[in-house]
XYZ file of C-alpha atoms in Angstrom:
497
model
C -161.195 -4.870 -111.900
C -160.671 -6.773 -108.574
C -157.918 -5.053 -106.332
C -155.126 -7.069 -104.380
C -152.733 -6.172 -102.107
C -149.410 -8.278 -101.452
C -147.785 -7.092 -97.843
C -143.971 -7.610 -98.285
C -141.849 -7.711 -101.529
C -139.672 -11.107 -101.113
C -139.200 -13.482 -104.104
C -142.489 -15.111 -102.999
C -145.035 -11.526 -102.864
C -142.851 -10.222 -105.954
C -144.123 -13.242 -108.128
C -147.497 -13.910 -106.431
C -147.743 -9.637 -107.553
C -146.803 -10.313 -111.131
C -149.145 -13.375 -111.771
C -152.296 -11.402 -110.491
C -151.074 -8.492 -112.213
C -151.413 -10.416 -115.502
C -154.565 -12.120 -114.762
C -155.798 -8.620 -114.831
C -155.913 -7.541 -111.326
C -154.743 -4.298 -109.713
C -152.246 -4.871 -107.539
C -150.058 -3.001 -104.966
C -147.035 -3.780 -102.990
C -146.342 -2.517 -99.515
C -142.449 -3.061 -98.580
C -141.454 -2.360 -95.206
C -137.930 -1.730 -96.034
C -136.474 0.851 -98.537
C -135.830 -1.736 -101.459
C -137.826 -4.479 -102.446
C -136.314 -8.462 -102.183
C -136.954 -9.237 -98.617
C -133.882 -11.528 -97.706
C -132.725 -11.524 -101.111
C -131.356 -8.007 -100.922
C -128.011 -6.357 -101.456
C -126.122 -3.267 -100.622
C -122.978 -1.446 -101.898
C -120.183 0.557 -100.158
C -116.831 1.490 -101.438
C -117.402 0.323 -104.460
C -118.384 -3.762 -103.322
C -121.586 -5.197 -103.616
C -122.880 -7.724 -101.886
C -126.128 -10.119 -102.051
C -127.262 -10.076 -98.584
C -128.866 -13.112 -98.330
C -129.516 -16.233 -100.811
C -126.642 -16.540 -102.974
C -127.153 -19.918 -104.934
C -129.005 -20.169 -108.000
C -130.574 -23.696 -108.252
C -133.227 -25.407 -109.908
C -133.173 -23.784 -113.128
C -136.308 -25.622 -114.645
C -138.478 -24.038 -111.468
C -137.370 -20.658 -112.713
C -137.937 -20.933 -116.577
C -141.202 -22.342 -116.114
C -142.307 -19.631 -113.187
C -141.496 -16.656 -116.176
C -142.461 -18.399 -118.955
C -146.494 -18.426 -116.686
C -145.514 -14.670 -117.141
C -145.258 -14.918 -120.559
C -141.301 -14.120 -120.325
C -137.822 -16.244 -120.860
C -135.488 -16.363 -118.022
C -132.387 -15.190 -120.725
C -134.199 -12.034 -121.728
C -133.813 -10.728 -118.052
C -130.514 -12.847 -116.347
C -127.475 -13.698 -117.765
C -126.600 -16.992 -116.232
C -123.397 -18.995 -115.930
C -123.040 -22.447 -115.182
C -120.248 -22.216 -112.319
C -116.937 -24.828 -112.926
C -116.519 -25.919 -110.371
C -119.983 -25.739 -108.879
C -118.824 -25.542 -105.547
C -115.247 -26.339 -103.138
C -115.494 -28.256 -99.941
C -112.356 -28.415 -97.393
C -112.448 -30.705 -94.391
C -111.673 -29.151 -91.118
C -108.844 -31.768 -89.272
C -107.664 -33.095 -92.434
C -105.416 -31.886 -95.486
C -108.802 -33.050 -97.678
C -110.150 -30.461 -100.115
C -112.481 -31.239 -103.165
C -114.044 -29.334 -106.012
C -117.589 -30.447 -107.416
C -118.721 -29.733 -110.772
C -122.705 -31.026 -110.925
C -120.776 -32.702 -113.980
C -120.836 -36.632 -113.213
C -118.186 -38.051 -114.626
C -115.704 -35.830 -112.685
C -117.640 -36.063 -109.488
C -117.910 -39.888 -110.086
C -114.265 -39.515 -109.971
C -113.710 -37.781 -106.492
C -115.736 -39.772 -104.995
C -114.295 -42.863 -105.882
C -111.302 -41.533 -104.427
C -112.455 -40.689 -101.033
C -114.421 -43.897 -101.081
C -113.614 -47.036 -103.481
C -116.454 -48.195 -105.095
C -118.832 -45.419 -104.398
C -118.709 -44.251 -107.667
C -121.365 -46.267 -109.706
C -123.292 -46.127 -106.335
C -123.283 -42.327 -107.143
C -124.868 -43.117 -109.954
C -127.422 -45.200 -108.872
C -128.363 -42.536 -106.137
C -128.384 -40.192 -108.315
C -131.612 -41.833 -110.760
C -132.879 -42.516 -108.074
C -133.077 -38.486 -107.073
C -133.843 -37.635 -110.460
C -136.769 -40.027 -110.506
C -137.850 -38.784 -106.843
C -137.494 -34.987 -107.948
C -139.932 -35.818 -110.743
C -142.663 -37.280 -108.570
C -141.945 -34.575 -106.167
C -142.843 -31.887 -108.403
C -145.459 -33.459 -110.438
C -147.844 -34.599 -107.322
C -146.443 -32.519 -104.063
C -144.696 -29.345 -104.505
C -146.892 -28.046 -107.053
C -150.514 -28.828 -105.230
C -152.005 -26.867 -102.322
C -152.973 -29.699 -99.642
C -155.709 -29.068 -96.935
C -155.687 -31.932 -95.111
C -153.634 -35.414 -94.681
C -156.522 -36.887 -96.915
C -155.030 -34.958 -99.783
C -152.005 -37.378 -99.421
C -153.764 -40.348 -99.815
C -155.264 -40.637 -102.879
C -154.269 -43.745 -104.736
C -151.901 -42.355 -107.191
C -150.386 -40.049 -104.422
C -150.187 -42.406 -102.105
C -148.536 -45.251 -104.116
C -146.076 -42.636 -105.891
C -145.343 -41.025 -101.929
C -143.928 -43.908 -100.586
C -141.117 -44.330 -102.833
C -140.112 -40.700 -101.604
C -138.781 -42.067 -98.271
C -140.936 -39.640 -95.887
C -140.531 -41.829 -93.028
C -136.409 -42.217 -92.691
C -133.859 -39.196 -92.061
C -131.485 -38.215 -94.843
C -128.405 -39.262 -92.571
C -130.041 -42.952 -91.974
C -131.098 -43.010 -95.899
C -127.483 -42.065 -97.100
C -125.595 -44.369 -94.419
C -127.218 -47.062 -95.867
C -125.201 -47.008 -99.197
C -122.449 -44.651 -98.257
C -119.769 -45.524 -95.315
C -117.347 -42.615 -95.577
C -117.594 -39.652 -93.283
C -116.696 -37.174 -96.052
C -118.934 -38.594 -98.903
C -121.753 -38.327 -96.328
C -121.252 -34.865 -95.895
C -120.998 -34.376 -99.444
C -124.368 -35.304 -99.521
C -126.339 -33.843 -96.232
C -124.681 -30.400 -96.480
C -127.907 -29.456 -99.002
C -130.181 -29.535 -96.094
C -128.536 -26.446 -95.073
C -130.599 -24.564 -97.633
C -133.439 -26.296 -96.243
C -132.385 -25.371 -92.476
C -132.457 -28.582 -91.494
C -129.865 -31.226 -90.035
C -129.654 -34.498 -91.564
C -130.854 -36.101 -88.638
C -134.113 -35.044 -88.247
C -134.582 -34.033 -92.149
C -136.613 -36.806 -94.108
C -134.956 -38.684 -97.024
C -137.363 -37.511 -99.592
C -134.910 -34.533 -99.854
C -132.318 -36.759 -101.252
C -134.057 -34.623 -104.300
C -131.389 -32.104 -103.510
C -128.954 -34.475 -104.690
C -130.358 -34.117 -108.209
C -130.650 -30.389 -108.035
C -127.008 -30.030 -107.240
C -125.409 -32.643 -109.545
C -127.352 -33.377 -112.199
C -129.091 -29.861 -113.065
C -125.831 -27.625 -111.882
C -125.457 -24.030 -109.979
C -125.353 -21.255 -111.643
C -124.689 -17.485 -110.640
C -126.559 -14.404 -112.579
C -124.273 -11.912 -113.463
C -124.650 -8.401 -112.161
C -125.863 -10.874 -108.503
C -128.812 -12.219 -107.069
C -130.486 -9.199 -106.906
C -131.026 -9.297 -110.861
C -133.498 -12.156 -110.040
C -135.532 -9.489 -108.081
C -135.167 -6.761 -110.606
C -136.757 -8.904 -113.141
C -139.677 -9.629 -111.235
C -140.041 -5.710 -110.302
C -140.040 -5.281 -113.663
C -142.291 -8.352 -115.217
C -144.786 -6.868 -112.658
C -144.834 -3.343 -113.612
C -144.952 -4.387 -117.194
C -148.562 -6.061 -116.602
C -149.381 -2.725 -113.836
C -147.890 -3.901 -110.433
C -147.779 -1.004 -108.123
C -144.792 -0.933 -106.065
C -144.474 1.067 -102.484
C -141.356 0.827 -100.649
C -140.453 2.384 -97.055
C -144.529 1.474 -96.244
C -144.312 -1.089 -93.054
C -147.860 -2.596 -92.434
C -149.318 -2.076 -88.930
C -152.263 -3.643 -89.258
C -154.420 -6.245 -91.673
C -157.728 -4.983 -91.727
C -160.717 -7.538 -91.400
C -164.485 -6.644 -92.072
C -167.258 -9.697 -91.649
C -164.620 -12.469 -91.882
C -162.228 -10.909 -94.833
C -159.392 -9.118 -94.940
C -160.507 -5.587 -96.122
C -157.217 -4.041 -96.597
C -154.119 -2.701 -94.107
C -153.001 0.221 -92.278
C -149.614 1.476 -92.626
C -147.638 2.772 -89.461
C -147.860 5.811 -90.829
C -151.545 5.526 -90.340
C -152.468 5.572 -94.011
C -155.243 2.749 -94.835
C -155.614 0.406 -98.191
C -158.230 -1.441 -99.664
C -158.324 -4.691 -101.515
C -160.277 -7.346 -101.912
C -158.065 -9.683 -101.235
C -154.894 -9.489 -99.329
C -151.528 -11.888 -99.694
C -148.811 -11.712 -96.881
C -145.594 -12.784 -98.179
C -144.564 -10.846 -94.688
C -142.909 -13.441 -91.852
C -145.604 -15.368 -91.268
C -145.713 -15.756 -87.521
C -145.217 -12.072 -87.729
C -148.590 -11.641 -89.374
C -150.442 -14.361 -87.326
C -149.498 -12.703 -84.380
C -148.766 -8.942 -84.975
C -150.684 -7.929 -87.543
C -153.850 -9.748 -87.356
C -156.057 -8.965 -84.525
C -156.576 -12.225 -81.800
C -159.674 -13.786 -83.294
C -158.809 -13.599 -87.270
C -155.400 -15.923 -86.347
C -155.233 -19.098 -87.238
C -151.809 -20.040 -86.383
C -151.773 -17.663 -82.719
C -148.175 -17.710 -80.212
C -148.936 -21.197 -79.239
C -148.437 -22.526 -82.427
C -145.005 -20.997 -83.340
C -143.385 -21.493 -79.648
C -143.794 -25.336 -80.682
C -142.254 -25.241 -84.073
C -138.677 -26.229 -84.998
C -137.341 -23.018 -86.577
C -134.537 -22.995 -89.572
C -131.196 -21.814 -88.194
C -130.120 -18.250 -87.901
C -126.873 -16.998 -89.265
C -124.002 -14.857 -88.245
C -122.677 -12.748 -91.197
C -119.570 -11.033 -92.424
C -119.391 -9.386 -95.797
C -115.866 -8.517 -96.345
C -114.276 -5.905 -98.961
C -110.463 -7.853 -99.069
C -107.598 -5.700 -100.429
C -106.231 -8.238 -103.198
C -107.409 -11.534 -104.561
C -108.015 -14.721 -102.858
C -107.243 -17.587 -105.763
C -107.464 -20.487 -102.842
C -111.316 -19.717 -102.868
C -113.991 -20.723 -105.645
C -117.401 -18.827 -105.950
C -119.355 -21.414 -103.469
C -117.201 -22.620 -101.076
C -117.657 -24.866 -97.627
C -115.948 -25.728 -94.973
C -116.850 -28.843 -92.663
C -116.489 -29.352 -89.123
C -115.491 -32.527 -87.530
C -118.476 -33.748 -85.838
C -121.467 -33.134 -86.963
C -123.587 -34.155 -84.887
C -122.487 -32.229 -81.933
C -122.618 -29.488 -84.262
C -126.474 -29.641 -85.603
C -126.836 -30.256 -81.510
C -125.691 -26.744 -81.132
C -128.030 -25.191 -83.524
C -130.892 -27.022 -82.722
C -130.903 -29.038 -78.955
C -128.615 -26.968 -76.668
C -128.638 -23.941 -78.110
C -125.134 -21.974 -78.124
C -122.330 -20.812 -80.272
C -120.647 -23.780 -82.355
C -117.182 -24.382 -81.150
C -116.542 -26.180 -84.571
C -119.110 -24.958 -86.770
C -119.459 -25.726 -90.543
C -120.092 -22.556 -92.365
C -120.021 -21.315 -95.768
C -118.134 -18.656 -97.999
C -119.080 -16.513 -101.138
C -116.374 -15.018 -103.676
C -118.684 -13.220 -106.125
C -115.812 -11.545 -107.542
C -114.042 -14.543 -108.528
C -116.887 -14.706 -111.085
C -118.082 -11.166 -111.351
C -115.395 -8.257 -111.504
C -118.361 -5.724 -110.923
C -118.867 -7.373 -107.436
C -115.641 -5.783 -106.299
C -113.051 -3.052 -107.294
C -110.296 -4.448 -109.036
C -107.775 -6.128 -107.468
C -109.819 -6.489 -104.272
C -111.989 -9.408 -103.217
C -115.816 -9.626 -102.289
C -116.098 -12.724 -99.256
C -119.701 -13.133 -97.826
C -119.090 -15.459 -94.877
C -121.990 -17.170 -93.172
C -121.905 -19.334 -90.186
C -125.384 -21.095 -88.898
C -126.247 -20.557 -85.704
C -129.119 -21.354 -83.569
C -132.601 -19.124 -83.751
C -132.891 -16.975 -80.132
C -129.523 -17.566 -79.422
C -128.484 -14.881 -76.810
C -125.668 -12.390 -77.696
C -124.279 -10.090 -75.921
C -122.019 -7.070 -78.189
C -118.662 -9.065 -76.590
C -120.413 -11.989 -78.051
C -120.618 -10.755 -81.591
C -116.990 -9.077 -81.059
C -115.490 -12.933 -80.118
C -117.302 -14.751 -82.647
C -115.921 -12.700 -85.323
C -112.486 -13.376 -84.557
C -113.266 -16.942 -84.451
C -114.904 -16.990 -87.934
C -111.650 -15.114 -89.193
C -109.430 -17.654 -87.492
C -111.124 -20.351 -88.910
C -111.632 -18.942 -92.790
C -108.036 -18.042 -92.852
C -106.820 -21.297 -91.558
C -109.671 -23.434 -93.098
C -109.039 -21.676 -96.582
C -105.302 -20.378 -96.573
C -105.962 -16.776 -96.128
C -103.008 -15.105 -95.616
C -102.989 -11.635 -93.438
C -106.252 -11.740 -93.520
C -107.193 -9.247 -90.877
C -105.068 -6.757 -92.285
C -106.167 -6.888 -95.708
C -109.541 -6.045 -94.748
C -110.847 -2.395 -96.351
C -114.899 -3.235 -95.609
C -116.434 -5.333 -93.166
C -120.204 -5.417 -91.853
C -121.496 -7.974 -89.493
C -124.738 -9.060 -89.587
C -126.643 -11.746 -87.141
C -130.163 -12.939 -86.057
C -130.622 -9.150 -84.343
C -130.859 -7.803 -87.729
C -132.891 -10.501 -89.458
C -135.373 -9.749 -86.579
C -135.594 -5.614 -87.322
C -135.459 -5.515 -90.844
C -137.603 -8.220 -91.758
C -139.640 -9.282 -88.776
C -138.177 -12.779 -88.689
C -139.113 -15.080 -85.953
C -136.891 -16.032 -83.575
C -134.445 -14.021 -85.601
C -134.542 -17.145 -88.376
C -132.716 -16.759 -91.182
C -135.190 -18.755 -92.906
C -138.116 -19.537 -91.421
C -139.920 -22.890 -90.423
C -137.157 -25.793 -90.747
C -137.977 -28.970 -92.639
C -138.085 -31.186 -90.098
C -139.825 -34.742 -90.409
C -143.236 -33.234 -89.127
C -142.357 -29.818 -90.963
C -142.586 -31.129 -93.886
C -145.889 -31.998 -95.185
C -147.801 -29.650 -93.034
C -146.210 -26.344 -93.348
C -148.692 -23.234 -92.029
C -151.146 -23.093 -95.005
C -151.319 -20.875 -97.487
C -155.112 -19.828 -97.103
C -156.548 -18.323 -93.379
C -158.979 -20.155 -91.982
C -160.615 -17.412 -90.383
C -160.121 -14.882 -93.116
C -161.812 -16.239 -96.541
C -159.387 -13.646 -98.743
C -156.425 -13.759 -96.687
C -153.624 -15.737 -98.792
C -149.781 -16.274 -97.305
C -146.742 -16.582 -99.529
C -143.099 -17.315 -99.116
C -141.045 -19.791 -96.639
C -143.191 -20.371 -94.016
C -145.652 -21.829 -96.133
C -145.841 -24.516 -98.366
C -143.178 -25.804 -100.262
C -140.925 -24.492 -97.949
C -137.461 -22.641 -98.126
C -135.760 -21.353 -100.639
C -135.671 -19.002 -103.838
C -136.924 -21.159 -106.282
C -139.174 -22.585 -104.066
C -140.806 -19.410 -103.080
C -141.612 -18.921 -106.345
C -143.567 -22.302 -106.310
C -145.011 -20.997 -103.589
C -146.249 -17.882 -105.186
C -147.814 -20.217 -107.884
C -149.579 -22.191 -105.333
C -151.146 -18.633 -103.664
C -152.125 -18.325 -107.574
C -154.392 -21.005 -107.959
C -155.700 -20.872 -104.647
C -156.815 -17.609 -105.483
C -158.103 -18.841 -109.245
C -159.642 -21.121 -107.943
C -157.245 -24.333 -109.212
C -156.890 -27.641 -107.577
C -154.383 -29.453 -109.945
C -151.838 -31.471 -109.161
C -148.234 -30.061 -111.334
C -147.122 -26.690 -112.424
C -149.360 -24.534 -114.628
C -149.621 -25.117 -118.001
C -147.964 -22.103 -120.347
């Protein structure tokens, strides 16, 4: 029986773990931290619990099809409901708020209201996505590339160009929308992709379909369900799991990767090794200089996703102005994408983002009290000081109680934990302090860090870094894509099942 060993236990190592454990190999994961998840994990105190990282559950299809490969169905192990409305937006300066339900007609409706005739040009857009998504994930996100000649072929090439590769998503939408808030309406997506309009490419219009046509939806019991099923899909086919084990060291022997030591000293053998760990991290910690193929160099030049600062809040009482997903949208957005990603520094009118779990989910919070995960994007490396931290806080409390009608906010406070891009670097080795990982900029797209060394012949990568890119479900594509690399499969789509 061949032996693997996956180095991390994100969404991406958990599911790259249960495929090889049902192909047959014997497989162990090493998790630095105490619970397995990576960025998708939670904790509880005084009776809240909160998801400490992703919090949106899109792309539904990508997630039936990744556990039906494991021989499973997505409503044996996560109760899912469709969220009404999918999501609340307010816009900061104005008296402007709207609720989106990923259910056309209704959304057709609001935006004809905040911009006449925009409404059957929703529409339009919107095939238009659908049929973009489709290519998408029948010739790109599905196939490991090597090389810019794996783009060309004629049927790739002649289906690429319609994806819009070449044009940013705020040039692509300004060409059929005028309105500053149906614009935003439209761009804020990219925020899951870490990216700012500007500089994203329009082929991610795709996130348009993912968001109105195929809906959001929220497991019950929180996103850390999502990584209890895949804990326990892997055991099932004899996935060995070992938490609290950080890796030191990936060991090489004539040009593989033989195994790793753990800082505890303790050394593993494999014969082959995945590293769904941060992957700059493992190019340039825990490989030694001459098996890297991606060394410090490489990284310093790279456009990192945004990092975040974070509040989870315990609220004494309910909040019924705020929805599940909710947003809140500065006035200039431009300037504030700057911030993040050209002059680094703290946005003076940042856009940011609020989860109520327990407006869903009662067994997110006590009763009567309120669950609030508030994130604001920042930029990666930004320098704080503790006064820093102390003064931002206040100003993301100002803002959510103004932005969302919050009343006594401060005082109705029972938990609170702040969390920024200092933590993100110490618990899970993230560059930069990246809340995400590479952005998806126009040169960030295609040719992500790939998923096989090139020094290394067994050495396999998995999770954001990598290719596809960012995200939950799309970690889990990327887990399929370590899978056939490792099997040995060059198609084009998603696994047959």
């Amino acid at each position: 029986m061949s032996t693997a060993l996956v180095v991390g236990g994100g969404i991406g190592g958990l599911g790259t773990a249960a495929l090889l454990g049902r192909r047959g190999f014997d497989v162990t994961v090493v998790e630095k931290n105490a619970l397995l998840g990576g960025r998708a994990n939670y904790f509880e105190a005084d009776g809240f619990r909160f998801d400490m990282g992703p919090s949106w559950y899109l792309m539904p299809d990508v997630f039936e099809h990744f556990f039906a490969l494991l021989g499973e169905r997505v409503e044996d192990h996560l109760d899912l409901e469709r969220l009404d409305p999918s999501y609340r937006i307010v816009f900061r300066g104005t008296e402007l708020e709207v609720d989106m339900y990923s259910d056309l007609d209704r959304d057709v409706e609001t935006f004809e209201r905040l911009e006449p005739g925009s409404g059957q040009a929703l529409r339009t857009y919107l095939d238009s996505s659908a049929e973009q998504y489709a290519i998408a994930i029948d010739q790109f996100m599905y196939r490991n590339h090597d090389s810019f000649f794996d783009f060309i072929d004629r049927k790739t090439a002649m289906q690429g160009r319609q994806l819009h590769v070449f044009e940013n998503m705020h040039k692509y939408i300004s060409r059929t929308f005028s309105t500053d808030a149906v614009q935003k309406i439209l761009e804020y997506q990219l925020v899951f992709l870490g990216s700012s309009p500007y500089n994203t490419p329009a082929l991610y219009n795709i996130m348009s379909h993912i968001d109105f046509n195929m809906g959001v939806f929220y497991p019950r019991g929180g996103i850390y369900s999502i990584i209890r099923a895949l804990e326990a899909i892997g055991a099932k086919h004899g996935v060995t799991y070992r938490t609290g084990a950080p890796v030191e060291q990936i060991l090489t022997d004539g040009g593989r990767a033989s195994g790793v030591r753990l800082a505890s000293g303790e050394e593993l053998y494999a014969d082959l090794v995945v590293s769904n760990a941060d992957m700059a991290h493992t190019e340039t910690t825990l490989l030694p200089k001459e098996a890297r193929t991606y060394p410090e160099r490489y990284w310093a030049r790279k456009t990192l996703a945004p990092s975040a600062f974070i509040l989870y809040l315990g609220l004494q009482g309910e909040v019924p102005s705020l929805t599940h997903h909710n947003l809140a949208f500065g006035q200039d957005w431009k300037r504030s994408f700057g911030q993040i990603f050209d002059d680094p520094t703290w946005p003076d009118d940042p856009s940011y983002y609020v989860c109520a779990p327990s407006r869903t989910d009662p067994t997110a919070a006590p009763e009567g009290q309120e669950n609030l995960f508030v994130l604001v994007p920042v930029a990666p490396g930004l320098s704080m000081t503790d006064a820093d931290i102390v003064t931002y806080r206040q100003k993301a409390l100002d803002l959510l109680a103004t932005d969302f009608d919050v009343p006594d906010l401060e005082s109705r406070i029972v938990f609170e934990r702040t969390y920024t891009s200092r933590d993100f670097t110490a618990d899970y080795n993230a560059y930069g302090g990246s809340a995400l990982g590479l952005a998806h900029t126009m040169k960030q797209t295609a040719f992500r860090p790939n998923n096989i060394s090139k020094k290394l012949s067994n050495l396999y990568y998995v999770g954001a870094s990598t290719s596809p890119g960012i995200g939950m479900p799309i970690c889990l594509i990327s887990a399929e894509l370590a899978y056939k690399r490792i099997i040995g499969d060059t198609s084009s789509g998603p696994l047959p099942v």
